[in-house]
Tab-separated table of N, CA and C in Angstrom:
chain	number	residue	atom	x	y	z
N	231	ASN	N	26.476	37.664	-11.304
N	231	ASN	CA	25.966	38.708	-11.881
N	231	ASN	C	24.576	38.284	-11.290
N	232	ILE	N	23.525	38.967	-10.780
N	232	ILE	CA	22.392	38.827	-10.552
N	232	ILE	C	21.103	38.477	-11.233
N	233	TRP	N	21.879	39.726	-12.785
N	233	TRP	CA	21.076	39.918	-13.626
N	233	TRP	C	21.382	38.405	-14.631
N	234	ARG	N	22.446	37.708	-15.354
N	234	ARG	CA	22.710	37.063	-15.680
N	234	ARG	C	22.131	35.566	-15.482
N	235	GLU	N	21.811	35.537	-13.728
N	235	GLU	CA	21.733	34.277	-13.513
N	235	GLU	C	19.802	34.384	-13.340
N	236	MET	N	19.477	34.995	-13.414
N	236	MET	CA	18.368	36.127	-13.803
N	236	MET	C	17.852	35.486	-14.904
N	237	MET	N	18.632	35.988	-15.538
N	237	MET	CA	18.398	35.305	-17.533
N	237	MET	C	18.210	34.011	-17.107
N	238	LEU	N	18.985	33.841	-17.797
N	238	LEU	CA	19.702	31.515	-17.769
N	238	LEU	C	18.328	30.970	-16.621
N	239	GLU	N	17.531	31.912	-15.986
N	239	GLU	CA	15.938	31.272	-15.671
N	239	GLU	C	14.971	31.796	-16.208
N	240	ILE	N	15.171	32.646	-16.530
N	240	ILE	CA	13.479	33.305	-17.475
N	240	ILE	C	13.977	32.244	-18.930
N	241	ILE	N	14.935	32.309	-19.461
N	241	ILE	CA	14.993	31.599	-20.872
N	241	ILE	C	15.646	30.453	-20.976
N	242	GLU	N	15.775	29.128	-21.218
N	242	GLU	CA	15.637	27.958	-20.574
N	242	GLU	C	17.119	27.893	-21.834
N	243	ASN	N	17.704	27.729	-21.575
N	243	ASN	CA	19.447	26.647	-22.493
N	243	ASN	C	19.653	28.644	-23.326
N	244	ILE	N	19.254	28.873	-22.927
N	244	ILE	CA	19.995	30.236	-23.800
N	244	ILE	C	20.917	31.027	-23.378
N	245	SER	N	22.632	31.021	-23.497
N	245	SER	CA	23.153	31.651	-22.581
N	245	SER	C	22.923	33.285	-22.310
N	246	PHE	N	23.862	33.785	-21.634
N	246	PHE	CA	23.634	35.215	-21.518
N	246	PHE	C	23.856	36.356	-22.707
N	247	GLN	N	25.114	35.365	-23.527
N	247	GLN	CA	25.940	36.133	-24.268
N	247	GLN	C	24.750	35.655	-25.795
N	248	GLU	N	24.095	34.491	-25.853
N	248	GLU	CA	23.486	35.378	-26.731
N	248	GLU	C	22.412	35.341	-26.685
N	249	TYR	N	21.770	35.901	-25.524
N	249	TYR	CA	20.713	36.838	-25.788
N	249	TYR	C	20.816	38.218	-25.680
N	250	CYS	N	22.340	38.525	-25.628
N	250	CYS	CA	22.432	39.747	-25.551
N	250	CYS	C	22.924	40.105	-27.556
N	251	LEU	N	23.498	38.974	-27.892
N	251	LEU	CA	23.787	38.934	-29.675
N	251	LEU	C	22.410	39.375	-29.887
N	252	THR	N	21.403	38.301	-30.345
N	252	THR	CA	19.977	38.585	-30.102
N	252	THR	C	19.459	39.627	-30.089
N	253	ARG	N	19.387	40.611	-28.973
N	253	ARG	CA	19.307	42.053	-28.338
N	253	ARG	C	19.869	42.855	-29.575
N	254	ASN	N	21.069	42.380	-29.681
N	254	ASN	CA	22.118	43.500	-30.237
N	254	ASN	C	21.473	43.759	-32.205
N	255	ARG	N	21.240	42.599	-32.618
N	255	ARG	CA	21.165	41.973	-33.454
N	255	ARG	C	19.771	42.965	-34.672
N	256	VAL	N	18.891	42.699	-33.129
N	256	VAL	CA	17.614	43.213	-33.649
N	256	VAL	C	17.441	44.399	-33.275
N	257	ALA	N	18.326	45.369	-32.625
N	257	ALA	CA	18.387	46.339	-32.266
N	257	ALA	C	18.719	47.437	-34.300
N	258	ILE	N	19.968	46.787	-34.191
N	258	ILE	CA	20.810	47.126	-35.571
N	258	ILE	C	19.890	46.904	-36.876
N	259	LEU	N	18.789	45.634	-36.546
N	259	LEU	CA	18.223	45.488	-38.344
N	259	LEU	C	17.493	46.734	-37.772
N	260	LEU	N	16.894	47.446	-37.016
N	260	LEU	CA	15.685	49.019	-36.477
N	260	LEU	C	16.016	49.903	-36.811
N	261	ASN	N	17.692	50.060	-36.291
N	261	ASN	CA	18.318	50.836	-37.142
N	261	ASN	C	18.480	51.910	-38.376
N	262	ILE	N	19.162	50.456	-39.231
N	262	ILE	CA	19.207	50.882	-40.354
N	262	ILE	C	18.312	50.785	-41.224
N	263	LEU	N	16.820	50.873	-40.149
N	263	LEU	CA	15.830	50.830	-41.449
N	263	LEU	C	15.301	52.380	-41.220
N	264	GLY	N	15.923	52.709	-39.772
N	264	GLY	CA	15.131	54.390	-39.481
N	264	GLY	C	13.793	54.126	-38.489
N	265	LYS	N	13.804	55.463	-38.165
N	265	LYS	CA	13.047	56.070	-37.402
N	265	LYS	C	12.160	55.865	-37.867
N	266	GLU	N	11.052	55.968	-39.301
N	266	GLU	CA	9.698	56.428	-39.945
N	266	GLU	C	10.173	55.067	-41.186
N	267	HIS	N	10.559	54.240	-40.468
N	267	HIS	CA	10.184	53.252	-42.178
N	267	HIS	C	9.548	52.890	-41.813
N	268	LYS	N	8.472	52.071	-42.871
N	268	LYS	CA	7.544	51.207	-43.634
N	268	LYS	C	7.113	50.420	-43.841
N	269	LYS	N	8.582	49.389	-43.440
N	269	LYS	CA	8.502	48.147	-43.794
N	269	LYS	C	7.639	47.086	-42.589
N	270	ASP	N	7.547	45.743	-42.387
N	270	ASP	CA	6.807	45.152	-42.157
N	270	ASP	C	8.078	44.297	-41.336
N	271	THR	N	7.716	45.327	-39.807
N	271	THR	CA	8.714	44.411	-38.460
N	271	THR	C	7.418	44.181	-37.637
N	272	THR	N	7.514	42.962	-37.516
N	272	THR	CA	6.267	42.399	-36.856
N	272	THR	C	7.117	41.067	-36.219
N	273	GLN	N	6.322	40.890	-34.647
N	273	GLN	CA	7.782	39.960	-34.536
N	273	GLN	C	7.898	38.664	-34.624
N	274	GLU	N	7.181	38.346	-35.773
N	274	GLU	CA	7.893	36.793	-36.873
N	274	GLU	C	8.094	37.292	-37.854
N	275	LYS	N	8.496	38.842	-38.703
N	275	LYS	CA	9.549	39.027	-39.509
N	275	LYS	C	10.599	39.674	-39.274
N	276	LEU	N	10.619	39.971	-37.932
N	276	LEU	CA	12.120	40.206	-36.968
N	276	LEU	C	12.767	38.816	-36.681
N	277	ILE	N	11.970	37.754	-35.992
N	277	ILE	CA	12.324	36.284	-36.079
N	277	ILE	C	13.010	35.713	-37.131
N	278	ILE	N	12.126	35.991	-38.650
N	278	ILE	CA	12.852	35.597	-39.606
N	278	ILE	C	14.090	36.462	-39.728
N	279	SER	N	14.086	37.289	-39.974
N	279	SER	CA	14.955	38.211	-40.292
N	279	SER	C	16.459	37.931	-39.884
N	280	ASP	N	15.704	38.108	-38.307
N	280	ASP	CA	17.329	37.649	-37.491
N	280	ASP	C	18.092	36.296	-37.209
N	281	PHE	N	17.202	35.487	-38.002
N	281	PHE	CA	18.120	33.961	-38.724
N	281	PHE	C	19.095	34.574	-39.610
N	282	PHE	N	18.558	35.526	-40.401
N	282	PHE	CA	19.853	35.508	-41.238
N	282	PHE	C	20.812	36.369	-41.269
N	283	LEU	N	20.446	36.979	-39.952
N	283	LEU	CA	21.691	38.402	-39.230
N	283	LEU	C	22.594	37.068	-38.754
N	284	LYS	N	21.886	36.403	-37.686
N	284	LYS	CA	22.794	35.219	-37.172
N	284	LYS	C	23.533	33.706	-38.237
N	285	PHE	N	22.520	34.092	-39.492
N	285	PHE	CA	23.469	32.816	-40.431
N	285	PHE	C	23.734	33.474	-41.378
N	286	PRO	N	24.759	34.669	-41.406
N	286	PRO	CA	24.819	35.970	-42.931
N	286	PRO	C	25.603	34.483	-44.269
N	287	GLU	N	25.984	33.544	-43.962
N	287	GLU	CA	26.718	32.754	-44.950
N	287	GLU	C	25.115	32.042	-45.619
N	288	LEU	N	23.909	32.083	-44.795
N	288	LEU	CA	22.720	31.387	-45.976
N	288	LEU	C	21.572	32.966	-47.315
N	289	ILE	N	23.529	33.759	-46.873
N	289	ILE	CA	22.323	34.749	-48.061
N	289	ILE	C	23.041	34.887	-49.137
N	290	SER	N	23.774	33.833	-48.827
N	290	SER	CA	24.161	33.435	-50.721
N	290	SER	C	23.800	32.253	-51.299
N	291	ASP	N	23.549	32.610	-52.970
N	291	ASP	CA	23.419	31.631	-53.734
N	291	ASP	C	24.503	29.466	-53.168
N	292	GLU	N	25.707	30.490	-53.368
N	292	GLU	CA	26.477	28.873	-53.133
N	292	GLU	C	26.919	29.697	-51.329
N	293	ILE	N	26.631	28.267	-50.856
N	293	ILE	CA	26.777	27.995	-49.693
N	293	ILE	C	28.004	27.040	-49.078
N	294	GLU	N	28.354	27.506	-48.295
N	294	GLU	CA	30.415	26.905	-48.366
N	294	GLU	C	29.702	25.735	-46.902
N	295	LEU	N	29.778	24.830	-47.365
N	295	LEU	CA	29.149	23.559	-46.727
N	295	LEU	C	29.688	23.783	-44.888
N	296	GLY	N	31.604	23.807	-45.459
N	296	GLY	CA	32.636	23.392	-45.083
N	296	GLY	C	32.468	24.838	-43.629
N	297	ARG	N	32.445	25.408	-43.839
N	297	ARG	CA	31.891	26.896	-42.913
N	297	ARG	C	30.969	27.054	-41.797
N	298	PHE	N	29.311	26.314	-42.641
N	298	PHE	CA	28.540	26.439	-41.688
N	298	PHE	C	28.419	25.253	-41.606
N	299	ASP	N	27.438	25.399	-39.695
N	299	ASP	CA	27.560	24.378	-38.948
N	299	ASP	C	26.083	23.998	-39.194
N	300	ILE	N	25.784	22.525	-40.028
N	300	ILE	CA	24.192	22.848	-40.423
N	300	ILE	C	23.412	22.290	-39.283
N	301	LYS	N	24.221	21.305	-37.985
N	301	LYS	CA	23.656	21.336	-37.131
N	301	LYS	C	22.847	22.037	-36.254
N	302	TYR	N	23.842	23.189	-36.582
N	302	TYR	CA	23.579	24.251	-35.028
N	302	TYR	C	22.147	25.393	-35.888
N	303	SER	N	21.835	25.464	-37.575
N	303	SER	CA	20.936	25.870	-38.047
N	303	SER	C	19.641	25.255	-38.104
N	304	TYR	N	19.742	23.675	-37.893
N	304	TYR	CA	18.360	23.133	-37.479
N	304	TYR	C	17.818	23.012	-36.230
N	305	PHE	N	18.908	23.422	-35.433
N	305	PHE	CA	18.608	23.823	-33.904
N	305	PHE	C	17.940	25.254	-34.023
N	306	HIS	N	18.056	25.788	-34.859
N	306	HIS	CA	17.736	27.644	-34.462
N	306	HIS	C	16.463	27.550	-35.313
N	307	TRP	N	16.148	26.850	-36.626
N	307	TRP	CA	15.155	26.646	-37.827
N	307	TRP	C	14.024	27.289	-36.725
N	308	LYS	N	13.788	26.141	-35.718
N	308	LYS	CA	12.456	27.062	-34.879
N	308	LYS	C	12.905	27.872	-34.300
N	309	PRO	N	11.875	28.744	-34.235
N	309	PRO	CA	12.585	29.872	-33.131
N	309	PRO	C	12.150	30.030	-31.610
N	310	ASN	N	12.376	30.556	-31.220
N	310	ASN	CA	12.665	30.771	-29.334
N	310	ASN	C	11.840	31.717	-28.775
N	311	TYR	N	10.354	31.647	-29.145
N	311	TYR	CA	9.533	32.997	-28.949
N	311	TYR	C	10.293	33.224	-27.674
N	312	LYS	N	10.273	32.491	-26.506
N	312	LYS	CA	10.712	33.032	-25.295
N	312	LYS	C	11.569	33.722	-25.123
N	313	LEU	N	12.847	34.137	-25.917
N	313	LEU	CA	14.023	34.814	-26.496
N	313	LEU	C	13.412	35.973	-26.987
N	314	TYR	N	12.810	35.877	-28.302
N	314	TYR	CA	12.467	36.980	-28.321
N	314	TYR	C	11.172	37.857	-27.605
N	315	ASN	N	10.510	37.682	-27.090
N	315	ASN	CA	9.834	38.274	-26.444
N	315	ASN	C	10.404	38.927	-25.268
N	316	ALA	N	11.717	38.570	-24.495
N	316	ALA	CA	12.625	38.858	-23.424
N	316	ALA	C	13.318	39.816	-24.595
N	317	VAL	N	13.574	39.781	-25.588
N	317	VAL	CA	14.418	40.194	-25.902
N	317	VAL	C	13.527	41.503	-26.085
N	318	LEU	N	12.666	41.665	-27.240
N	318	LEU	CA	11.551	42.585	-27.077
N	318	LEU	C	11.278	43.391	-26.527
N	319	ALA	N	11.145	42.692	-25.598
N	319	ALA	CA	10.380	43.103	-24.222
N	319	ALA	C	11.948	44.330	-23.374
N	320	ASP	N	12.880	43.531	-23.504
N	320	ASP	CA	14.465	43.941	-22.669
N	320	ASP	C	13.979	45.387	-23.906
N	321	LEU	N	14.475	45.255	-25.025
N	321	LEU	CA	14.141	46.740	-25.701
N	321	LEU	C	13.543	47.517	-25.240
N	322	LEU	N	12.444	47.414	-25.447
N	322	LEU	CA	10.971	48.275	-25.603
N	322	LEU	C	11.460	49.236	-23.852
N	323	ALA	N	11.725	48.252	-23.052
N	323	ALA	CA	11.998	48.803	-21.521
N	323	ALA	C	13.276	49.820	-21.332
N	324	ARG	N	14.154	49.547	-21.945
N	324	ARG	CA	15.085	50.702	-21.870
N	324	ARG	C	15.024	51.326	-22.777
N	325	ASN	N	13.831	52.059	-24.052
N	325	ASN	CA	13.154	52.279	-24.594
N	325	ASN	C	14.320	52.759	-25.816
N	326	ILE	N	15.200	52.060	-26.193
N	326	ILE	CA	15.660	51.211	-27.032
N	326	ILE	C	14.596	51.411	-28.358
N	327	ILE	N	14.005	50.440	-28.920
N	327	ILE	CA	12.956	50.558	-29.842
N	327	ILE	C	11.213	51.245	-29.037
N	328	THR	N	10.378	51.180	-29.619
N	328	THR	CA	9.210	51.193	-29.864
N	328	THR	C	8.094	50.682	-30.315
N	329	PHE	N	7.430	50.121	-30.068
N	329	PHE	CA	6.148	49.516	-30.546
N	329	PHE	C	4.956	50.044	-30.674
N	330	ASN	N	4.524	50.272	-32.200
N	330	ASN	CA	3.190	50.528	-33.119
N	330	ASN	C	2.222	49.359	-32.731
N	331	SER	N	1.368	49.419	-31.753
N	331	SER	CA	0.391	48.365	-31.827
N	331	SER	C	-0.775	48.569	-32.923
N	332	LEU	N	-0.658	50.371	-33.555
N	332	LEU	CA	-2.100	50.326	-34.987
N	332	LEU	C	-1.691	48.818	-36.094
N	333	ASN	N	-0.081	48.700	-35.758
N	333	ASN	CA	0.791	48.466	-37.051
N	333	ASN	C	1.218	47.063	-37.336
N	334	ASN	N	1.377	46.884	-35.139
N	334	ASN	CA	2.329	45.751	-35.278
N	334	ASN	C	4.120	46.091	-35.864
N	335	ARG	N	3.938	47.390	-35.610
N	335	ARG	CA	5.937	47.477	-36.038
N	335	ARG	C	6.551	47.542	-34.790
N	336	TYR	N	8.160	47.274	-35.216
N	336	TYR	CA	8.935	48.083	-34.317
N	336	TYR	C	9.115	48.847	-34.864
N	337	PHE	N	9.907	50.355	-34.172
N	337	PHE	CA	10.868	51.160	-34.446
N	337	PHE	C	11.749	51.218	-33.740
N	338	ILE	N	13.131	52.262	-33.970
N	338	ILE	CA	14.132	52.467	-33.145
N	338	ILE	C	13.669	53.354	-32.509
N	339	THR	N	14.811	53.603	-31.450
N	339	THR	CA	14.087	55.339	-30.864
N	339	THR	C	15.837	56.224	-30.943
N	340	ASP	N	15.697	57.330	-30.446
N	340	ASP	CA	16.921	58.481	-30.580
N	340	ASP	C	17.842	57.268	-29.383
N	341	LYS	N	17.136	56.677	-28.814
N	341	LYS	CA	18.468	55.671	-27.905
N	341	LYS	C	19.063	54.872	-28.271
N	342	GLY	N	18.313	54.172	-29.109
N	342	GLY	CA	18.682	52.988	-29.464
N	342	GLY	C	19.521	53.391	-31.082
N	343	GLU	N	19.058	54.390	-31.445
N	343	GLU	CA	20.417	54.733	-32.441
N	343	GLU	C	21.382	55.159	-32.037
N	344	LYS	N	22.017	55.615	-30.549
N	344	LYS	CA	23.129	55.369	-30.039
N	344	LYS	C	23.609	54.351	-29.392
N	345	PHE	N	22.803	53.775	-28.707
N	345	PHE	CA	23.067	52.186	-28.172
N	345	PHE	C	23.676	51.857	-29.840
N	346	VAL	N	23.028	51.553	-30.895
N	346	VAL	CA	23.822	51.286	-32.161
N	346	VAL	C	25.098	51.952	-32.217
N	347	ILE	N	25.330	53.027	-32.357
N	347	ILE	CA	26.419	53.754	-32.482
N	347	ILE	C	27.334	53.013	-31.442
N	348	GLU	N	27.000	52.923	-30.026
N	348	GLU	CA	28.080	52.156	-29.346
N	348	GLU	C	28.813	50.866	-30.003
N	349	LEU	N	27.817	50.166	-29.961
N	349	LEU	CA	27.933	48.688	-30.610
N	349	LEU	C	28.887	48.875	-31.805
N	350	PHE	N	28.831	49.751	-32.710
N	350	PHE	CA	29.277	50.057	-33.799
N	350	PHE	C	31.108	50.104	-33.713
N	351	SER	N	30.833	50.518	-32.572
N	351	SER	CA	32.297	50.807	-31.830
N	351	SER	C	33.236	49.956	-31.474
N	352	GLU	N	32.420	49.120	-30.904
N	352	GLU	CA	33.773	47.936	-30.948
N	352	GLU	C	34.488	47.035	-31.702
N	353	GLU	N	35.480	46.792	-31.284
N	353	GLU	CA	36.673	46.133	-32.317
N	353	GLU	C	36.343	45.020	-31.923
N	354	GLY	N	36.506	44.238	-33.873
N	354	GLY	CA	36.890	42.638	-33.253
N	354	GLY	C	35.910	42.302	-34.214
N	355	ILE	N	34.988	42.629	-34.736
N	355	ILE	CA	32.931	42.523	-35.580
N	355	ILE	C	33.350	43.134	-36.524
N	356	ASP	N	33.235	41.761	-37.586
N	356	ASP	CA	33.511	41.746	-38.981
N	356	ASP	C	31.190	42.671	-39.289
N	357	TRP	N	31.914	44.141	-39.429
N	357	TRP	CA	29.899	44.764	-39.592
N	357	TRP	C	29.890	44.295	-40.542
N	358	SER	N	30.351	44.466	-42.065
N	358	SER	CA	30.264	44.269	-43.276
N	358	SER	C	29.602	43.066	-43.219
N	359	LYS	N	29.694	42.086	-42.258
N	359	LYS	CA	29.007	41.120	-43.144
N	359	LYS	C	27.275	41.318	-42.887
N	360	ILE	N	27.447	41.844	-41.245
N	360	ILE	CA	26.174	42.260	-40.769
N	360	ILE	C	25.409	43.314	-42.105
N	361	LEU	N	26.116	44.135	-42.665
N	361	LEU	CA	25.512	45.435	-43.350
N	361	LEU	C	25.088	44.972	-44.754
N	362	GLN	N	25.784	43.520	-45.179
N	362	GLN	CA	25.944	42.850	-46.111
N	362	GLN	C	24.232	42.303	-45.922
N	363	SER	N	24.027	41.683	-44.851
N	363	SER	CA	22.781	40.187	-44.222
N	363	SER	C	21.553	41.780	-44.454
N	364	CYS	N	21.697	43.362	-43.500
N	364	CYS	CA	20.708	43.693	-43.506
N	364	CYS	C	20.183	44.169	-44.651
N	365	ASP	N	21.278	45.073	-45.477
N	365	ASP	CA	20.598	45.071	-46.784
N	365	ASP	C	20.146	44.054	-47.543
N	366	PHE	N	19.700	42.317	-47.885
N	366	PHE	CA	19.208	41.877	-47.808
N	366	PHE	C	18.318	41.285	-47.494
N	367	ILE	N	18.050	41.608	-45.839
N	367	ILE	CA	16.576	40.868	-45.481
N	367	ILE	C	15.945	42.619	-45.533
N	368	VAL	N	16.617	43.551	-46.184
N	368	VAL	CA	15.465	45.099	-46.232
N	368	VAL	C	15.060	44.692	-47.810
N	369	SER	N	16.258	43.809	-49.184
N	369	SER	CA	15.202	44.340	-50.082
N	369	SER	C	14.629	42.404	-50.154
N	370	LYS	N	14.918	41.715	-49.715
N	370	LYS	CA	14.314	40.553	-49.858
N	370	LYS	C	13.357	39.694	-48.737
N	371	VAL	N	13.829	40.121	-47.411
N	371	VAL	CA	12.968	39.461	-46.669
N	371	VAL	C	11.469	39.827	-45.939
N	372	LEU	N	11.821	41.641	-46.047
N	372	LEU	CA	10.436	42.404	-44.780
N	372	LEU	C	9.367	42.303	-45.996
N	373	ASN	N	9.446	42.452	-47.088
N	373	ASN	CA	8.599	42.551	-48.524
N	373	ASN	C	8.265	41.706	-48.089
N	374	LYS	N	8.380	40.012	-48.220
N	374	LYS	CA	7.159	39.141	-47.888
N	374	LYS	C	6.521	39.035	-47.389
N	375	THR	N	5.757	37.660	-47.554
N	375	THR	CA	4.719	37.522	-46.176
N	375	THR	C	5.925	36.761	-45.471
N	376	VAL	N	5.472	36.340	-44.121
N	376	VAL	CA	5.641	35.325	-42.944
N	376	VAL	C	6.604	34.592	-43.302
N	377	SER	N	4.461	33.693	-43.905
N	377	SER	CA	5.278	32.578	-44.763
N	377	SER	C	6.396	32.242	-45.356
N	378	ALA	N	6.365	32.992	-46.788
N	378	ALA	CA	7.278	33.138	-47.237
N	378	ALA	C	8.459	33.506	-46.980
N	379	GLY	N	9.349	34.419	-46.050
N	379	GLY	CA	10.415	34.153	-45.153
N	379	GLY	C	10.356	32.446	-44.404
N	380	GLN	N	9.795	32.379	-44.211
N	380	GLN	CA	10.419	30.807	-44.005
N	380	GLN	C	10.043	29.836	-44.853
N	381	THR	N	9.865	29.892	-45.922
N	381	THR	CA	9.782	29.149	-47.375
N	381	THR	C	11.225	28.969	-47.565
N	382	MET	N	11.775	30.765	-47.469
N	382	MET	CA	12.861	30.791	-48.370
N	382	MET	C	13.954	30.266	-46.970
N	383	ILE	N	14.040	30.679	-45.840
N	383	ILE	CA	15.520	30.002	-44.658
N	383	ILE	C	14.934	28.093	-44.390
N	384	GLN	N	13.578	27.732	-45.270
N	384	GLN	CA	13.460	25.917	-45.248
N	384	GLN	C	14.015	25.902	-46.559
N	385	SER	N	14.313	26.578	-47.575
N	385	SER	CA	14.783	26.301	-49.389
N	385	SER	C	16.384	26.164	-48.799
N	386	LYS	N	16.837	27.358	-48.072
N	386	LYS	CA	18.258	27.278	-47.630
N	386	LYS	C	18.923	25.864	-46.619
N	387	LEU	N	18.017	25.346	-46.176
N	387	LEU	CA	18.273	24.571	-45.530
N	387	LEU	C	18.141	23.097	-46.024
N	388	ASP	N	17.233	23.012	-46.965
N	388	ASP	CA	17.011	22.020	-47.887
N	388	ASP	C	17.860	22.075	-48.899
N	389	CYS	N	18.473	22.719	-49.329
N	389	CYS	CA	19.661	23.128	-50.959
N	389	CYS	C	21.280	22.477	-49.684
N	390	ILE	N	20.993	22.950	-48.739
N	390	ILE	CA	22.330	22.433	-48.092
N	390	ILE	C	22.724	20.580	-47.261
N	391	ARG	N	20.811	20.360	-46.809
N	391	ARG	CA	21.051	19.210	-46.791
N	391	ARG	C	21.073	18.699	-48.132
N	392	GLY	N	20.373	18.523	-49.182
N	392	GLY	CA	21.187	17.848	-50.376
N	392	GLY	C	22.542	17.965	-50.779
N	393	ASN	N	22.996	18.421	-49.983
N	393	ASN	CA	24.835	18.372	-50.356
N	393	ASN	C	25.032	17.584	-49.711
């Protein structure tokens, strides 16, 4: 598929699957917030939020080290801005999300809501963990500054390192 080959060339070291998963997580979070949300959804906030969607194990106060790949989390703590730039551009181009340049916020569209409904119809995915992560993000991440969100991630990783 030429699209897959293009994606591998555009975003170095990111598989097409990882690209799609990232795109889907961002769309799901924005869908949960709704079309008229007041949350801070700048690119930086979406990146921090996506970290907790990608690693829902970090939401718990007690992290089960046996079930969490520490090395993987360190690698992904430094966000790949090329990936998020491509994901957000893709979602905007498909009219799944919109961007308000006055407040730098992203919002889901009607088409985006349908896209997410189709995702939720897929079988074999533990949606409860994703929804739990979204609840955490809405209540604990999006209300904080970017630096406070980064500190939250760093403290979780420091906790893992200490164990």
